[in-house]
Amino acid sequence: MNLPRALDETHGRSVTIDMQDLGSGETFLGKPREPTEMRYSCQRSSLSLSLHVALVAIQVFLLVVWHQEWEHGIIFSVDKELRVARLVKGILTTFITLYSALLVFITQSLALRRDLHRRQLLTATHDNAVAWSGLGSAVARLWDQRAIPASSIGVLTALTYLASISALHTAFPGVAAPQSLFINQSVPISTQSLPTFNLSGVNETNSQDFLFAAEQYAARSLSFLPFSTPSNTLGLHEATLYDVLEPNPGTGSARVNATSFSISCGYIPDTAFNATTQIINAGGTYSWLGLTDLDVITTVAAAPFPDPARNSNLSDNFYYLGFPHPAVFYTSIPVLDSNNNTAPWIKLSDVDSNAAAKAVQVSRCSLRLIEQTVLVDSQSHNLTSFASEMPQTSTWVPFSGQPANVSTVYLHDVENQLAKIVASMFWMLGHRAPVSAYTDTSSAESFNVSLLAGQAIVTRLVIQDRLDLNVISIVECLVASLVLLGLSFRFSRLGRREPHATKLDGLDMLQTIWLFRDNPGVAASLEQVQVPTDVNLRRAGMVQVQLIDMDVCMTELTEELGEISMDKDKLSELTHRLEKPLGEEV
């Protein structure tokens, strides 16, 4: 059952109310009821602005990541380069394609609604709508403005927006890509360290024989020292022994362990010399002086027999350099300290007129080891960086045993040379065998020298890939995103209320037919075009029109009818109202 048709004299339209529509959720006047939240275009405008702002934020975030080089933490092997490159490009391309398509759809619909509500030239509406169909159409419409200028700004806006989308779509897939580079990789390498004895067969019975054999071995190994050069004494530098790297693929420098020998000497007060026995009493230590020539610095030999006054064993008078006792030295030449002072002299002429040297200085020296690290070249194994611990100044002071802090006891010239000799002895002991066999002892079979094994870390160059951001592409995308954001404000209609008829998302054939039937006055205002060329049609469309009527009264009436819960009484009243001409309404 259809209610009488009501004529809208203002618009020349008629509507029909169907009884079957009652309570069906549809409004009268043949228009479907839509949710209340869809009556405001601000929702789509808000979505448009949010998407554009998010796009700018993405580019800013990528710029920060590039500046901080956070993406360089993503490292992968070279054999995965092609796979990662395809994956990264595919993800970026898919993302920007979908994102830009959504932006164009929303912005195009907002631009169309804006043109439909504005009273402007029909040709301008046509040019704007066609310009949004693609870059080529936008360029063609912009060219048409030369002959018939209808909407230069609108077409230029569409062209700029689509061009920015195209630039974004082109640049964004190149934002990130794999980059091959050489990186340093740490590799543990074995080293040869200090020499060591095999003490498995040494006991109290043969310990003295073992020490004697070791002493002979070391002394005869020193025969190579005068012929040594830095190239064939790897592991030895002045008074320092450093670990020698095994062959390795490393580059640059590596840090290895090193041991420096430091010797400190002091004079012995209350020293007495017996010319008959040539025994020197150096602070309670009895040793044979055994003077030979003038101008020498040498060690004193241990007494060949126990001193009767001490009634001690022979072994009590043996002193080996630093193991563990200090060594006693004498010199017949003056040894000056940093203050140009000499140690006390023992006048031999007073007790032995036949002595070649008339006076000697007797001193006692102690040894300490300094553990440190040094830098060596990974390939040549030569020392590249070394902080010398050798003193540059020293003064004569009384020897007071093995001091807790020997930094105050210096005779740097003598001490440094002694330290070098000791270091050389240790190096030769581990790297050069004696020229002739040492004396056989009971421990000879178990006596051998080996090098301690150590470990160092070297760096080698390996080719790997890492993710790298292209700052040029990021800047291009950022500029394009800012342009898109600025243009989106032009089509924003936040807070503007629109009638339901404006829910148009395009101007295809169906939408065009609907608009033509909804606006019969447009046809009457257009001139008849005999030849429908583009130029003739654009010229005929140079009339002011408003395709969507914004009649507030009609809109309010439509909403009122759509929201009333109908019953029979109200239906009759409404039918009575619609049967009267609109002009008779009070």
PDB file of C-alpha atoms in Angstrom, residues 12 17 23 43 94 99 111 241 249 302 390 458 469 509 522 531 578:
ATOM      1  CA  GLY A  12      10.074  19.601  -8.259  1.00  0.00           C
ATOM      2  CA  ILE A  17       5.724   6.372   1.417  1.00  0.00           C
ATOM      3  CA  GLY A  23       9.049  -0.189  11.406  1.00  0.00           C
ATOM      4  CA  GLN A  43      34.943  11.373  10.792  1.00  0.00           C
ATOM      5  CA  THR A  94      53.345  -3.401  -0.295  1.00  0.00           C
ATOM      6  CA  TYR A  99      48.811   3.188   2.390  1.00  0.00           C
ATOM      7  CA  ALA A 111      37.595  16.699  -2.544  1.00  0.00           C
ATOM      8  CA  LEU A 241     109.004 -10.686  27.122  1.00  0.00           C
ATOM      9  CA  PRO A 249      93.954 -14.371   9.774  1.00  0.00           C
ATOM     10  CA  ALA A 302     129.931 -17.543  45.866  1.00  0.00           C
ATOM     11  CA  MET A 390     112.397   1.219  32.719  1.00  0.00           C
ATOM     12  CA  VAL A 458      92.776 -10.732  17.133  1.00  0.00           C
ATOM     13  CA  LEU A 469      68.853   3.393   5.483  1.00  0.00           C
ATOM     14  CA  MET A 509      27.936   6.848 -14.425  1.00  0.00           C
ATOM     15  CA  VAL A 522      20.965  22.185 -14.269  1.00  0.00           C
ATOM     16  CA  VAL A 531      29.043  19.108 -31.378  1.00  0.00           C
ATOM     17  CA  LEU A 578       2.109  15.652   2.970  1.00  0.00           C
TER      18      LEU A 578
END
